[in-house]
Structures are given as structure tokens and as C-alpha cells.
XYZ file of C-alpha atoms in Angstrom:
629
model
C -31.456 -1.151 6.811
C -31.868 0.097 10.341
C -28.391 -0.015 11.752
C -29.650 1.597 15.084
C -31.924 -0.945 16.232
C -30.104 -4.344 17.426
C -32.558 -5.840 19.520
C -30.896 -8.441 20.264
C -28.008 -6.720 22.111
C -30.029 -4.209 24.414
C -27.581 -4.674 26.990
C -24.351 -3.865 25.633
C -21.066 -4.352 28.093
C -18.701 -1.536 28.535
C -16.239 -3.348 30.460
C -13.788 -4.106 27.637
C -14.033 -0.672 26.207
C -13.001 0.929 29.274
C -10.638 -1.657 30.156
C -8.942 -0.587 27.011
C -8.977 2.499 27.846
C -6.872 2.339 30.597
C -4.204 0.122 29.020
C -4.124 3.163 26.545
C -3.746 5.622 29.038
C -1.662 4.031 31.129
C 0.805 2.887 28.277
C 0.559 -0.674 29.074
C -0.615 -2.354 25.789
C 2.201 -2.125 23.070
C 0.280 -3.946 20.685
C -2.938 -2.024 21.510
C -0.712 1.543 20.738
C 1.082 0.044 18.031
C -1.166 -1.673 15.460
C 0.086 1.029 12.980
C 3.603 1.301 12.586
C 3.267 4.550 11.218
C 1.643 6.076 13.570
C 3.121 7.113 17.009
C 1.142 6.033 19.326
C 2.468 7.293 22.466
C 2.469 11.097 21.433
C -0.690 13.250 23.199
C -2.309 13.053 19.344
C -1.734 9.296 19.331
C -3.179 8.409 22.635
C -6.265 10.677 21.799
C -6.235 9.025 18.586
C -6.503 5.668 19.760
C -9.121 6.476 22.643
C -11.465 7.609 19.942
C -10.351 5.135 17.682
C -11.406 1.864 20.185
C -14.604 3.918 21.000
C -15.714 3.493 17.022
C -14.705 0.476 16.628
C -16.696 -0.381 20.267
C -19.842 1.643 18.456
C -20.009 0.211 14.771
C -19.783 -3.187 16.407
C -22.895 -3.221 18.536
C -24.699 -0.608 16.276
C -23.209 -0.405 12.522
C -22.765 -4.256 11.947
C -25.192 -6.971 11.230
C -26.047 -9.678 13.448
C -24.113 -12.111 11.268
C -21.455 -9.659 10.550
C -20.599 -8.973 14.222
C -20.912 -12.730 15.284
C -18.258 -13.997 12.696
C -16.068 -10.947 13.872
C -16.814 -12.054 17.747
C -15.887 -15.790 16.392
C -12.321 -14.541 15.339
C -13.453 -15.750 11.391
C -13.912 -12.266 9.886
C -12.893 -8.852 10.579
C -13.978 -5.615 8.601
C -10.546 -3.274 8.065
C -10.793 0.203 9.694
C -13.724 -0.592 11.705
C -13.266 2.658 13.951
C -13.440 4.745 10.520
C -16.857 3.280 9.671
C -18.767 5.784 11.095
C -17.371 8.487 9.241
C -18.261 6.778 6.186
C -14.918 7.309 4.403
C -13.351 5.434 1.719
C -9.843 3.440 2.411
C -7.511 5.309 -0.302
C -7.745 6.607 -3.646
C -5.377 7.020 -6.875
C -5.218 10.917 -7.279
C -5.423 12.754 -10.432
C -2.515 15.475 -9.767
C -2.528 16.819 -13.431
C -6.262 17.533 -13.272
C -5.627 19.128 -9.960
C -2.395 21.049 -11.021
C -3.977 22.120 -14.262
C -6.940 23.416 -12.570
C -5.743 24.869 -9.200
C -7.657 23.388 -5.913
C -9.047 25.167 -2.926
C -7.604 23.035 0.388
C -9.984 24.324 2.097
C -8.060 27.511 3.495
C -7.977 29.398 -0.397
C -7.171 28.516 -3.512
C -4.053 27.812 -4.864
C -3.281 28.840 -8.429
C -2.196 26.467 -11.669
C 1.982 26.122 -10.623
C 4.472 27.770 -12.943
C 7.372 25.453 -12.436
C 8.350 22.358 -10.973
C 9.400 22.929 -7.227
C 6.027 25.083 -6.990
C 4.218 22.139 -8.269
C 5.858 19.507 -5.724
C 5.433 21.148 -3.351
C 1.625 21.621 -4.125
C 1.338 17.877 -4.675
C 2.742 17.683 -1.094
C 0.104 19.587 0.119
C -3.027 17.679 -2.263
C -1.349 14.182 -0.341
C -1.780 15.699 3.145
C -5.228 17.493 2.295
C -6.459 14.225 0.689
C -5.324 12.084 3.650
C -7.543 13.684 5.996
C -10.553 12.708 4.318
C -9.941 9.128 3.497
C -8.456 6.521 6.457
C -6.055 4.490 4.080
C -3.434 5.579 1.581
C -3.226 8.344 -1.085
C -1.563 7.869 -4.306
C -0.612 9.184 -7.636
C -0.840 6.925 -10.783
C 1.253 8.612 -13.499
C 3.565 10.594 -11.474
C 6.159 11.401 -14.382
C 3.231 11.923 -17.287
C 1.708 14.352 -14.454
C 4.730 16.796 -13.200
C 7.039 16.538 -16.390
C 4.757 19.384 -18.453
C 5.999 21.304 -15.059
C 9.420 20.278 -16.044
C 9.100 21.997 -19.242
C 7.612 25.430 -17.489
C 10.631 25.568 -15.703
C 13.025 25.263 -18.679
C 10.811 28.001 -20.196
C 11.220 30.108 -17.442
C 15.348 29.854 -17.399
C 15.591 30.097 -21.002
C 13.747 33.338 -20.841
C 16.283 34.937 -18.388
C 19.192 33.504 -20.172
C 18.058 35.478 -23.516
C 17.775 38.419 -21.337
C 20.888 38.568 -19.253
C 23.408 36.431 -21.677
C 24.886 37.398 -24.840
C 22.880 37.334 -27.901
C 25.979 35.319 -29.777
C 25.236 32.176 -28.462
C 23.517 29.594 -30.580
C 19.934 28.005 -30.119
C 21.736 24.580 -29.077
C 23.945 26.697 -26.700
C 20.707 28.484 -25.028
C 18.613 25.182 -24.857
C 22.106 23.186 -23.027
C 22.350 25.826 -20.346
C 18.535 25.864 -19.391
C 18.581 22.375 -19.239
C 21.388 22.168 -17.656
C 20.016 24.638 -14.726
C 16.343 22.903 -15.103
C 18.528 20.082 -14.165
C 19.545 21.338 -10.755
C 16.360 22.863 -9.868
C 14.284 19.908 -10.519
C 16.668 17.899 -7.769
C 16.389 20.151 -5.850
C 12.560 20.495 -6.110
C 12.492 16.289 -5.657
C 14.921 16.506 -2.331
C 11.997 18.973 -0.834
C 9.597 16.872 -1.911
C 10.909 13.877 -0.042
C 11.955 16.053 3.092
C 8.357 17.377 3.175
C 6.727 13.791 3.176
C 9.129 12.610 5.603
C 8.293 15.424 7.903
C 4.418 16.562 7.672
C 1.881 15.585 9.447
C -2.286 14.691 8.932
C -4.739 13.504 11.010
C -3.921 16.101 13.569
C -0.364 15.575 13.625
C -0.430 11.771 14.295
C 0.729 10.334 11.251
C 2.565 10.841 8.413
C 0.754 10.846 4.662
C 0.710 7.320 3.923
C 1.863 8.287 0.206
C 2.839 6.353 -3.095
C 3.828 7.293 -6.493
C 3.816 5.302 -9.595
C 6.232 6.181 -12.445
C 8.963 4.999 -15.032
C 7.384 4.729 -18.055
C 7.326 8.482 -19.620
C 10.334 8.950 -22.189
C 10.074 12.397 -23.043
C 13.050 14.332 -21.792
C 11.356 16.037 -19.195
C 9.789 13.016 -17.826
C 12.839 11.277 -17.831
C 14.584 14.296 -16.388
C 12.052 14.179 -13.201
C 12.320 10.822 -12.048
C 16.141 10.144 -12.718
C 16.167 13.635 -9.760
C 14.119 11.881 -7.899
C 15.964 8.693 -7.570
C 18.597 10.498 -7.161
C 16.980 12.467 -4.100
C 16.486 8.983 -2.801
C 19.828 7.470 -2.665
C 21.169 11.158 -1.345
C 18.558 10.134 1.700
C 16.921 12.760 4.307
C 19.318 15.663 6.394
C 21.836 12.841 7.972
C 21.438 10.453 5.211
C 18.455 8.995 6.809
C 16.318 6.324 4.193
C 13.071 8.586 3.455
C 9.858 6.337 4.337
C 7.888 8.140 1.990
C 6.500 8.534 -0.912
C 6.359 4.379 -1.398
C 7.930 4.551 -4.633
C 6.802 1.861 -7.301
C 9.005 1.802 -10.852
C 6.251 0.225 -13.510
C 8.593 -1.937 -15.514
C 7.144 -2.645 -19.377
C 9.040 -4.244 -22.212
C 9.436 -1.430 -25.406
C 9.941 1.220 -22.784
C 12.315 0.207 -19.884
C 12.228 -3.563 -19.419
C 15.821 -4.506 -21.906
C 18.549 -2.929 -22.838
C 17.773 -1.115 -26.045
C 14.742 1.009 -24.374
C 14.905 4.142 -24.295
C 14.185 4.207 -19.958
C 16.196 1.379 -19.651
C 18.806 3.617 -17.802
C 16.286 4.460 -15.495
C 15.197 0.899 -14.689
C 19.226 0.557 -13.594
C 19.221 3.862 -11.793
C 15.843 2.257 -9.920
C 17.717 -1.027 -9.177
C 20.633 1.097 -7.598
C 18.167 3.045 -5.752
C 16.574 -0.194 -4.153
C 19.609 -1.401 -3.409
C 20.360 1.229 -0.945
C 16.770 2.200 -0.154
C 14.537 -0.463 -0.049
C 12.357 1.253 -2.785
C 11.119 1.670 -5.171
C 8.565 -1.855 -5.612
C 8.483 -2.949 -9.145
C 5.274 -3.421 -10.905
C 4.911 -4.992 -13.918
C 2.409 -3.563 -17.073
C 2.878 -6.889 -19.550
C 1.625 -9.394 -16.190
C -1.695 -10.501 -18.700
C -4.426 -9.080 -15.794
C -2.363 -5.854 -16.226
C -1.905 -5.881 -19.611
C -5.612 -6.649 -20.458
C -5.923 -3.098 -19.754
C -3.249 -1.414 -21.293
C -2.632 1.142 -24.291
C 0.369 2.330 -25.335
C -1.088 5.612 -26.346
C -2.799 6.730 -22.766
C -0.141 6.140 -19.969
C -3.893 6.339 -17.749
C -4.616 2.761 -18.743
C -1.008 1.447 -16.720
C -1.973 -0.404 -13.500
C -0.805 1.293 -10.958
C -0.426 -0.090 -7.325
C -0.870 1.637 -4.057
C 1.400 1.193 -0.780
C 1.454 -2.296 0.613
C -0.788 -3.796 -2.938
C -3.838 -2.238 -3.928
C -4.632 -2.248 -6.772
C -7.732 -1.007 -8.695
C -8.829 -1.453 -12.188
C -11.507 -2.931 -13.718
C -15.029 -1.108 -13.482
C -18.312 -1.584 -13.936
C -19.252 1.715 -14.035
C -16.625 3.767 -15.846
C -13.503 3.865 -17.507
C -11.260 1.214 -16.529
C -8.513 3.279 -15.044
C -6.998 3.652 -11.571
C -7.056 7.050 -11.497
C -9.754 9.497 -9.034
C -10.704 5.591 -7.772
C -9.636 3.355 -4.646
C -10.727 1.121 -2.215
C -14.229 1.582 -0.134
C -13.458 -0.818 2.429
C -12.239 -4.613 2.258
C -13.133 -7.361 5.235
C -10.279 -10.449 5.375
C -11.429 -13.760 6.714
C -9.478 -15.937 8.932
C -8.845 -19.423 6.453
C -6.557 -21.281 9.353
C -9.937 -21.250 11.968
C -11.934 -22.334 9.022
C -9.408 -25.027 8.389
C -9.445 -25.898 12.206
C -12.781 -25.895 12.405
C -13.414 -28.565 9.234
C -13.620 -32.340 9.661
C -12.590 -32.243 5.970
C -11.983 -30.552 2.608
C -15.374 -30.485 1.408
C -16.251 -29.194 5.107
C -14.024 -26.224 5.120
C -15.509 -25.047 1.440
C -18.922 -25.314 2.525
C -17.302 -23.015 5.644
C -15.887 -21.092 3.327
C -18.488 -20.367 0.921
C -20.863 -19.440 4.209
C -18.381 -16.726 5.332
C -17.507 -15.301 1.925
C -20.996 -14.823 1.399
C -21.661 -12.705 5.074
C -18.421 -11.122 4.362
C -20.184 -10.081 0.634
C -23.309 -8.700 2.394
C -21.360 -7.054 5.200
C -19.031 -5.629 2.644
C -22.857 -4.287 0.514
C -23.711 -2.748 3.906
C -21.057 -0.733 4.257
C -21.596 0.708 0.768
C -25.154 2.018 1.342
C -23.791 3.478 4.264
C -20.701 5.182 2.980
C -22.975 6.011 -0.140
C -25.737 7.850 2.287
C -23.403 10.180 3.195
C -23.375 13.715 1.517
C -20.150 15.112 -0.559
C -20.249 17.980 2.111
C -18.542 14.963 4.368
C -15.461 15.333 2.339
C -15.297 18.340 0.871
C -11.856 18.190 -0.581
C -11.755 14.623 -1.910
C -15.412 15.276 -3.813
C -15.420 18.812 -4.637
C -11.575 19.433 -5.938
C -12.324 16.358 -8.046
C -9.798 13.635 -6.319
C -12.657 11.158 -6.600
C -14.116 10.314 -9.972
C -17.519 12.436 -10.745
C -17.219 13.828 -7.627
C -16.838 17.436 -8.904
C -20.510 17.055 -10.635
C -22.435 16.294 -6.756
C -23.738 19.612 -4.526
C -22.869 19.381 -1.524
C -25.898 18.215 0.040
C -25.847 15.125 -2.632
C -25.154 11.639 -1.622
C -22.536 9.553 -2.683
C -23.676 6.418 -4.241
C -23.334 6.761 -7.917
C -19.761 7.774 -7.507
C -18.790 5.296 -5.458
C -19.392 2.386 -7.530
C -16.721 3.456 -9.492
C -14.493 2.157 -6.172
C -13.552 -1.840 -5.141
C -15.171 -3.299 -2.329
C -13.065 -5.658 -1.246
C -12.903 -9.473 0.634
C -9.082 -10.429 1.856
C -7.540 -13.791 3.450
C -4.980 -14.294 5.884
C -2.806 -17.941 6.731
C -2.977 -19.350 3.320
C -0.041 -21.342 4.176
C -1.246 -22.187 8.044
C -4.494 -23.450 7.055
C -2.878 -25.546 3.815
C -0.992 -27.451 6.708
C -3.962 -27.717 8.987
C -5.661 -29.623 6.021
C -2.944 -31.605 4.359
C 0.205 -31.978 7.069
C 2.381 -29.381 4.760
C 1.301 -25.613 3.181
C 2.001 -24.744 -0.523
C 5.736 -24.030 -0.147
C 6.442 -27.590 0.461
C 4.188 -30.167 -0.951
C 2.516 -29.314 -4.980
C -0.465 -31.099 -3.963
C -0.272 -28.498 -1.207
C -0.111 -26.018 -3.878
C -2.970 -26.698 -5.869
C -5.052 -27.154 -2.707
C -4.084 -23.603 -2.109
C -4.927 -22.592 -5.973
C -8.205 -24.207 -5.643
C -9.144 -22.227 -2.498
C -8.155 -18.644 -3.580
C -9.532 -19.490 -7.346
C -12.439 -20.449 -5.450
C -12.823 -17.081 -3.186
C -12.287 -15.018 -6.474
C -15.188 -16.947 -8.434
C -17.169 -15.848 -5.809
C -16.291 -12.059 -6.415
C -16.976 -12.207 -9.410
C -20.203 -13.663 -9.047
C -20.965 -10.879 -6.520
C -20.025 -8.322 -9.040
C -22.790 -9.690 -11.051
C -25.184 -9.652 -8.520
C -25.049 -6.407 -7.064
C -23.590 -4.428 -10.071
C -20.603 -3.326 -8.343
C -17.213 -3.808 -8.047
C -16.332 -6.681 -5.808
C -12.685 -8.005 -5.511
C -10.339 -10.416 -4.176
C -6.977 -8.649 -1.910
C -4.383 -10.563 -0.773
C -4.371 -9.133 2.710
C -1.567 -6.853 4.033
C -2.165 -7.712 7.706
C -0.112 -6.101 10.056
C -2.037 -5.700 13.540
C -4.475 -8.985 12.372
C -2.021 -11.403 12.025
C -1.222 -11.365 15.602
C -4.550 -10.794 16.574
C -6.264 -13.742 14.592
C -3.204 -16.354 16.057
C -3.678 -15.525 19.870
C -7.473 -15.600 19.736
C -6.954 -18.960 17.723
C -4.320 -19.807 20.652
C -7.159 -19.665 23.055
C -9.387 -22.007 21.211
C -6.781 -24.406 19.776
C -3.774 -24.049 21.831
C -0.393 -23.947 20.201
C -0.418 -26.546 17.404
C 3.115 -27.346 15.415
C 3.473 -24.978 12.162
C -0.515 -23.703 12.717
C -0.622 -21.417 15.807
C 2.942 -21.809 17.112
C 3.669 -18.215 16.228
C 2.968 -14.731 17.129
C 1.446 -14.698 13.821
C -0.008 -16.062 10.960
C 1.547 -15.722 7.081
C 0.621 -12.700 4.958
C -2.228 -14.047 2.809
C -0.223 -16.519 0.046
C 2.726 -15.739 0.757
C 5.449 -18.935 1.463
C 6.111 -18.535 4.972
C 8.946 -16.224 6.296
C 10.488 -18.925 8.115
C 10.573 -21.879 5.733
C 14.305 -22.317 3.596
C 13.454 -21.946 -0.178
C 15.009 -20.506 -3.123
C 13.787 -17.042 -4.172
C 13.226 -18.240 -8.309
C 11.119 -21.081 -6.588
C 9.184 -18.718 -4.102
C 8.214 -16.279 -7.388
C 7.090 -19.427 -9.275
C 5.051 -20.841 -6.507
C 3.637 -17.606 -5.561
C 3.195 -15.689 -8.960
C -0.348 -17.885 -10.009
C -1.654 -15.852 -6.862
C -1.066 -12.783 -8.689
C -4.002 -12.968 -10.904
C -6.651 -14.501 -8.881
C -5.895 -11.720 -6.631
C -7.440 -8.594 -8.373
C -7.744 -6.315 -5.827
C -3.904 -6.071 -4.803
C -0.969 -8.327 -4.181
C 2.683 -8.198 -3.666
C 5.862 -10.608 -3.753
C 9.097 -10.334 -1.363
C 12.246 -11.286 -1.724
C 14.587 -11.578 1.379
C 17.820 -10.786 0.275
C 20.905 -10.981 2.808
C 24.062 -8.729 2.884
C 24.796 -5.875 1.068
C 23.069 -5.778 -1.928
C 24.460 -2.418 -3.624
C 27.740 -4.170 -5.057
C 25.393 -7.177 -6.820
C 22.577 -5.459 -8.928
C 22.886 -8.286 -11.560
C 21.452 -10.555 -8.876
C 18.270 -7.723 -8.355
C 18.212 -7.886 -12.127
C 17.870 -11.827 -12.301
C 15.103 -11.629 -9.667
C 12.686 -8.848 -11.312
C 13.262 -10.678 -14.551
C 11.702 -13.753 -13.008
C 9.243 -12.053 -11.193
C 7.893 -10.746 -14.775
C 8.322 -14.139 -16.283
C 6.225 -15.484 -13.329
C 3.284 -13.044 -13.692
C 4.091 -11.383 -10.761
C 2.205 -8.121 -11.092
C 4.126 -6.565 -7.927
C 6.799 -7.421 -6.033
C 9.608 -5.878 -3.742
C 13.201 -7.096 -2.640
C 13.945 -6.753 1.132
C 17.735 -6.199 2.939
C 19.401 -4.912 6.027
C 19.347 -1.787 5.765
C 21.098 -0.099 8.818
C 22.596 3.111 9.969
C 24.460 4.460 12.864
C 23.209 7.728 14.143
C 26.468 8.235 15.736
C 28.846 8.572 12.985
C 26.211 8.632 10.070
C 27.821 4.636 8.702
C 25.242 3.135 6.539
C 25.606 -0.816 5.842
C 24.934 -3.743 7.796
C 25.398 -3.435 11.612
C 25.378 -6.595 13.298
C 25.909 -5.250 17.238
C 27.962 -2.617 16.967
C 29.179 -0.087 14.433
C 32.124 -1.110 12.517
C 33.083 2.776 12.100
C 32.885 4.296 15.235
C 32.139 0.604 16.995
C 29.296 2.293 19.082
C 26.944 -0.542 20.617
C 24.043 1.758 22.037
C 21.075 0.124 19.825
C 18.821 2.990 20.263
C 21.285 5.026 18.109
C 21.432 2.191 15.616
C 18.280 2.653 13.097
C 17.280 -0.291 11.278
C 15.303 0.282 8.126
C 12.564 -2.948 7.776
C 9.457 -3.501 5.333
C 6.897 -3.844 7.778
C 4.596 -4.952 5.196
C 4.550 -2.987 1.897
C 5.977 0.438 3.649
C 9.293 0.941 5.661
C 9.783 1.693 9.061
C 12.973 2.956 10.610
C 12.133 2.456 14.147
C 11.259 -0.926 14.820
C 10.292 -0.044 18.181
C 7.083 1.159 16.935
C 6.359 -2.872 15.378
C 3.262 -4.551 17.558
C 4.782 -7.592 19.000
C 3.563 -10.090 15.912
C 5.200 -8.237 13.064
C 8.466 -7.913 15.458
C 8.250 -11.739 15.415
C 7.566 -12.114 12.104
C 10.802 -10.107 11.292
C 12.852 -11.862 13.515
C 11.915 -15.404 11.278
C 12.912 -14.181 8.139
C 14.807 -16.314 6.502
C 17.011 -15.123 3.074
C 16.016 -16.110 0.109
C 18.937 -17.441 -2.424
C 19.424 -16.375 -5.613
């Protein structure tokens, strides 16, 4: 396909890019700086960053899409994530394989660094993989196994401090004596090594010091005493919080919860799974994911921790292949394209009108989606030296750098999302799925429908197509106010600054939080390429973990494969008070709100200042409503 030669757009209009331009420059466009919470858009790096950023997006839409693809985008019905990074032909994110890399030793590009011989060496090098990787890939980087993969590092370190206790202690202590005191030291050290590895997240920078490594580990489920030693540290490391006490953004943390090995009482990580609860009570993390959900547990073997789904930051989630092991790990995302279902649904003079809609714009989504692949795929593994050549990426240590990238990237997802489940349910029927069951199984019907057409599009192009449950975050707000235009401001549709998270209950609407896991957990499944479930809880939670308990125990009896619980989470910069701050502090009773920092789940990640929220989300936080237990 000849993506240079759109005849019919020889006369392409500037005007807009340039007008953005100068709402960039000038600082007049909040939402235009802020789409990304994470990134600061006002520094020198983040105003370059964004000029360049509307200039891509400007260029793959009159030269990189397809006719159809680039009139459903103009139409506010589709729009391609990351557009501005299609040119580079990058990948969204990837699930890294740290042990590999650890094992091996990696080159980031300045020299190589050698095989680690303890644990705080090898955190720290993991830092330094997660902000290498992120440079070469425009979404998030994870790790998969994160206990299995540092404990043997664990162990090096005991090894290490045994060896200088034989030498510098006397000889009359006993084997059991030795082994208590190492372990007892290998204790410290490996908190230690787990507070710098959460400073160092919290503070680096990629993407020429712009952003912060969007960065997620998944763990919990390794019971040897090493493994078990690492990750009680590091949710330890959490609670303790950054220099002041500050809650650390990063790494999103995500505890994978499986009955036998943490889920009840008589497991051997069980005390973990409480230490996690704890943790999330005060920090907002980690998520919970859940191994015996069936779609996760189709893949799982107790005997290779590599077969454990494992999620990445706000949901994705990547596992079954069609051209490879069926494993997250050294694969991610290649790109995913969400589709506007409340303009479908305002656009239909019926039900059977808005699935023939439907079934058009999945299908140009499909082909836009193939598109993208040949052209990521052309591009050579010199492009991205360190995510092909250290082996981040599956098979990507077998290419020369002037090969292209095709065969290994079918190993990866290509992904279609939705937005405004519940908005276009009540354009259709009066009422969305929270409210009415017939509501609900409209709802089923639609997203059981979008996934059978996935999976008919893995079959015809051999690939691996997928179905994401859309973490919008800078769309949501976009899609409404373009809808506005069109449609005006209709009651429970387009009243808002935004529209619902894929299909989710909305924020605003009263209901129970066992009810809102049973209506929403049936999503879970037909949702293959990522999902998540939140829970708004109010108050301070850190006094009530039975009631966190009775919530993650429903969300695995619901065949919820990922979910999160949300609170106020609040701290005064003037005094250091953490807790709930309504106005002012009730410590030092300062008032000044820009020394007040409010901690807030933006959409599967945490932001502390919500000044950096685009104008939708900040709405969309403001309608929360709790969620009783």
C-alpha cells in the first residue's frame, strides 16, 4: 500500500495545525497540554513534545491513514491510539523478560552492563532496562514475574553475607546460627534495595526528560523464601512512601491472587495477600489480578509461573498467540483503535441499524488496525535497537539489524477498543446496563458481538486480533464535545464532559459495589485484550481491610480478571498529615490547596497532582460516587 499518495487530499489545510500550535505555545489549551497526566506538559521538554507530537498526528492523518480510516476519525466514530507515534513505527508496550536480561547482561546502548551479583545491583539495573525500554516503545513497560525474576538475586545476596560472616565471625556458631544472621542482614538490604527502586521510578525521566517510565510489575505468587522475602520489602517500601511520605506513582503494582498459593488462609503467601491489602489501603496499589478467572486460567500451569496472566498499567493484557508460546512475556500491544458506540447509537434509527453500523466500523477499524502492522512490520530492528537486539521483544535477538520486523511482531495484539458502553445503552433503550437487565444483555450482546468479530479477524489474517476495554483518558472528553456539536447536550448521553470508560457502570449512578462486580465481571472475558474493575470506596479505608477482603473475594467469584479499589488519599505538604483532608488540614489546619496533594486513579495509574487532569477526567472525578459495601 502506497501511504504517500492520497489523491484525493492534494490540498491539505494547515490552519488547524498551526492554530494548535499557538495554543501550545502560548499555554492556552489545558486539555491540549494535558491529555497525559503523566506527562508535564508545560516544562520546555513538554511543550517541544507536544509541538512535534500534533505535527505527527497532523502527518499520519493526511498521509499514513486510509481514506476510510481518516474519514471515520474526521466523523468522531473511530480514533487510532498514539496517532503521533505512528510514524515511528513503534509498538504500544511490552511485558519484559528481566531474568533473561539479568542473566545475560544488556548493552543500553552506552556499554554493557554485566550479570548483577546481588539484589540492590539488580534493581537498580531493572530501573535502568524500564527507562531504556521506554524510549523505544510509546506505551507502558512491564515485568510479568517480578518475584520468580529478582528472588535468585535474593539468594546472591545471602551468599554474599554469609561468606563475610564465616570470615569475620567466630567459627563456634552453628549452621542455623550463620544462615539466621545472613538472612537477617539480606533482610535489610533487600528493603533497602526496594525503597531505591521506588525512589528511582518516582524520579527518572525518558523521552527526553518529559515523562516518567510508565512502569508495572506483576508478582505474589513465588513461595520460596527469597521470593517471599522480596516482595513483603517491597510492600513494605510502599507503605513507608517516597522522602516526605509521598504515595510513589510508580511501578503500578498488580498482586496476582490464585487459590493454593495466596488466595485463603492456609496458603503459604497468604500473609502476603494481607500485607498487599494493607498496602492498598494506604496506597492505592497494588491492582489485584486474578489467575483462576477461566480466560486466565485456560492458560495456566502450576509448574511455569510464565504461563500467569499478567496485566499491564491501566489493563492490558496479552496472552493468547497464534504464533508462539502463549505467554505474556517479550510480547505487548502493536497498536489498538477504540470506536465511539454512543455516535453509532445516535446515529441508528434502531437496534438492527446500529449493528449493521457497527459491524461497518469494526471492520475499517480491522483493516486500519492490518495497515498499521505492515507498516510497523517494514521497519528494520536497527529502529529499536534496544527493545530487538537485548531481546525485550520475543525473537527479536535472532533479526540483523537491517531485518524487518514482521515475523516477530505477530507474536503482539493488535487491538480494537470501545468507549460509552453505558451512554449508548441509554441512547438505545432509555436506561444503560447499570439500571435496567434488559439494558444489560443489550450491552452483552454488543461487546460479545465486537469480540466475535476479533476473532473472526484472527482467522482471517493469521494474527492476533483482540477486543480492549478502552482506558480513555484524553478521548472521553474529546469524543463527548465533538458529539456536543452534532447532538447538543442530551439528558444522561452527552450531558457530561465525558463519556464512561468502556463497560464500566457509570461513575455517577448510586449502586452497590457486590452489584457493580456482578454486572460488570461478564465483560471480563469478552474483553481479551485488557480490562479492569473499580471500586469507589469512601473514608479511610486502612482501619477496615475485612471490607477490601469481602470485595476482592467477589471480584474473583465474579470472574473479574482485574480490578482495583479507589479512596481519598490525601496529604498535607505542610506538616506531612496523611488521611482525608476535606478543606483544610486537621493537624496543622493549613487551607492553601496547592500544598494539599491529593492522590487519584486517573484511570489505571495514580496521579498526585490533579492539576495536571485535562478538564474531562477532572469532571469525571468530581462525579464519583462511593460504592457500598
Amino acid at each position: 500500500m502506497n501511504h504517500f499518495n492520497k489523491t484525493s487530499r492534494v490540498k491539505v489545510d494547515t490552519s488547524p495545525l498551526l492554530e494548535a500550535f499557538s495554543r501550545i505555545v502560548h499555554m492556552k489549551d489545558q486539555k491540549l497540554l494535558q491529555e497525559n497526566a503523566n506527562v508535564d506538559g508545560r516544562s520546555p521538554c513538554g511543550l517541544m513534545n507536544k509541538i512535534a507530537s500534533e505535527s505527527t498526528k497532523f502527518f499520519s492523518k493526511e498521509y499514513l491513514l486510509s481514506d476510510e480510516a481518516a474519514i471515520a476519525l474526521k466523523e468522531n466514530i473511530i480514533y487510532p491510539h498514539d496517532l503521533d507515534y505512528y510514524p515511528t513505527g513503534t509498538t504500544t508496550c511490552c511485558q519484559i523478560p528481566i531474568d533473561e536480561l539479568l542473566k545475560n547482561g544488556f548493552n543500553s546502548g552506552h556499554g554493557f552492563m554485566r550479570t548483577p551479583s546481588d539484589i540492590t545491583s539488580a534493581l537498580a539495573l531493572t530501573t535502568i532496562i524500564f527507562q531504556s525500554n521506554q524510549n523505544m516503545q510509546h506505551g507502558g513497560q512491564s515485568i510479568p514475574c517480578f518475584d520468580f525474576s529478582l528472588a535468585p538475586y535474593v539468594r546472591k545476596t545471602f551468599g554474599k553475607i554469609r561468606k563475610k560472616i564465616v570470615r569475620y565471625l567466630p567459627t563456634t556458631l552453628s549452621q542455623e546460627e550463620l544462615n539466621a544472621i545472613a538472612w537477617q542482614e539480606t533482610e535489610e538490604i533487600t528493603f533497602q534495595a526496594c525503597e531505591a527502586f521506588i525512589h528511582n521510578l518516582n524520579s527518572m525521566h525518558s523521552r527526553g526528560g518529559g515523562q516518567t517510565p510508565f512502569t508495572s510489575i506483576n508478582y505474589g505468587t513465588d513461595t520460596s523464601h527469597e521470593g517471599r522475602m522480596l516482595i513483603k520489602n517491597l510492600l513494605k517500601a510502599t507503605i513507608a512512601g517516597l522522602g516526605h511520605g509521598e504515595t510513589p506513582i510508580f511501578p503500578i503494582q498488580v498482586f496476582k491472587l490464585k487459590k493454593g498459593v495466596n488466595f485463603n488462609k492456609e496458603d503459604l503467601n497468604y500473609d502476603l495477600y494481607q500485607l498487599a491489602l494493607q498496602t492498598t489501603a494506604k496506597r492505592l496499589f497494588p491492582n489485584f489480578s486474578f489467575i483462576d478467572s477461566s480466560f486466565n486460567l485456560d492458560y495456566y500451569d502450576a509448574h511455569n509461573p510464565e504461563t500467569e496472566a499478567a496485566y499491564m498499567g491501566c489493563r492490558t493484557r496479552v496472552m493468547s498467540n497464534r504464533h508462539g508460546d502463549e505467554t505474556s512475556i517479550g510480547r505487548g500491544n502493536l497498536s489498538f483503535t477504540s470506536i465511539n458506540l454512543v455516535k453509532l447509537a445516535l446515529l441508528s434509527k434502531s437496534i438492527k441499524d446500529f449493528f449493521a453500523r457497527l459491524e461497518f466500523y469494526v471492520d475499517i477499524v480491522t483493516r486500519q488496525l492490518y495497515e498499521r502492522f505492515l507498516f510497523q512490520g517494514n521497519k528494520q530492528a536497527l529502529d529499536f535497537n534496544f527493545l530487538y537486539s537485548q531481546g525485550v521483544w520475543r525473537g527479536g535477538k535472532s533479526l540483523k539489524p537491517d531485518s524487518k520486523l514482521h515475523d516477530i511482531l505477530k507474536q503482539g495484539t493488535l487491538s480494537v477498543g470501545f468507549i460509552g458502553l453505558a451512554e449508548c445503552l441509554t441512547s438505545l433503550t432509555g436506561k444503560h446496563h447499570g439500571e435496567s437487565t434488559n439494558s444489560w444483555k443489550l450491552g452483552m450482546k454488543i461487546i460479545s458481538f465486537m469480540r466475535g468479530k476479533m476473532d473472526k479477524a484472527s482467522e482471517m489474517y493469521d494474527l492476533n486480533f483482540t477486543l480492549i476495554a478502552t482506558p480513555a483518558e484524553g478521548l472521553s472528553g474529546k469524543f463527548v464535545k465533538n458529539d456536543q456539536e452534532s447532538f447538543g447536550k442530551l439528558t444522561n448521553i452527552t450531558d457530561r464532559a465525558y463519556y464512561t470508560n468502556s463497560f464500566h457502570i457509570p461513575v455517577h449512578y448510586r449502586i452497590k459495589a457486590m452489584d457493580k462486580i456482578r454486572l460488570e465481571g461478564p465483560f471480563h472475558e469478552l474483553c481479551n485484550a485488557g480490562h479492569i474493575t473499580y471500586i469507589e470506596l469512601d473514608g479511610d479505608v486502612q482501619h477496615n481491610l475485612s471490607a477490601l477482603d469481602d470485595i476482592i473475594k467477589a471480584m474473583a467469584d465474579h470472574q473479574i480478571g482485574y480490578g482495583s479499589i479507589n479512596h481519598p488519599v490525601d496529604q498535607c505538604q505542610a506538616c506531612g498529615y496523611q488521611g482525608i483532608i476535606e478543606h483544610t488540614c486537621p493537624k496543622c489546619q493549613n487551607g492553601n490547596q496547592s500544598l494539599i496533594t491529593r492522590i487519584r486513579r486517573i484511570t489505571g495509574y495514580l496521579v498526585g497532582d490533579m492539576d495536571k487532569w485535562n478538564d474531562a477526567k477532572k469532571s469525571e472525578e468530581k462525579s464519583r460516587t462511593k460504592h457500598g459495601v
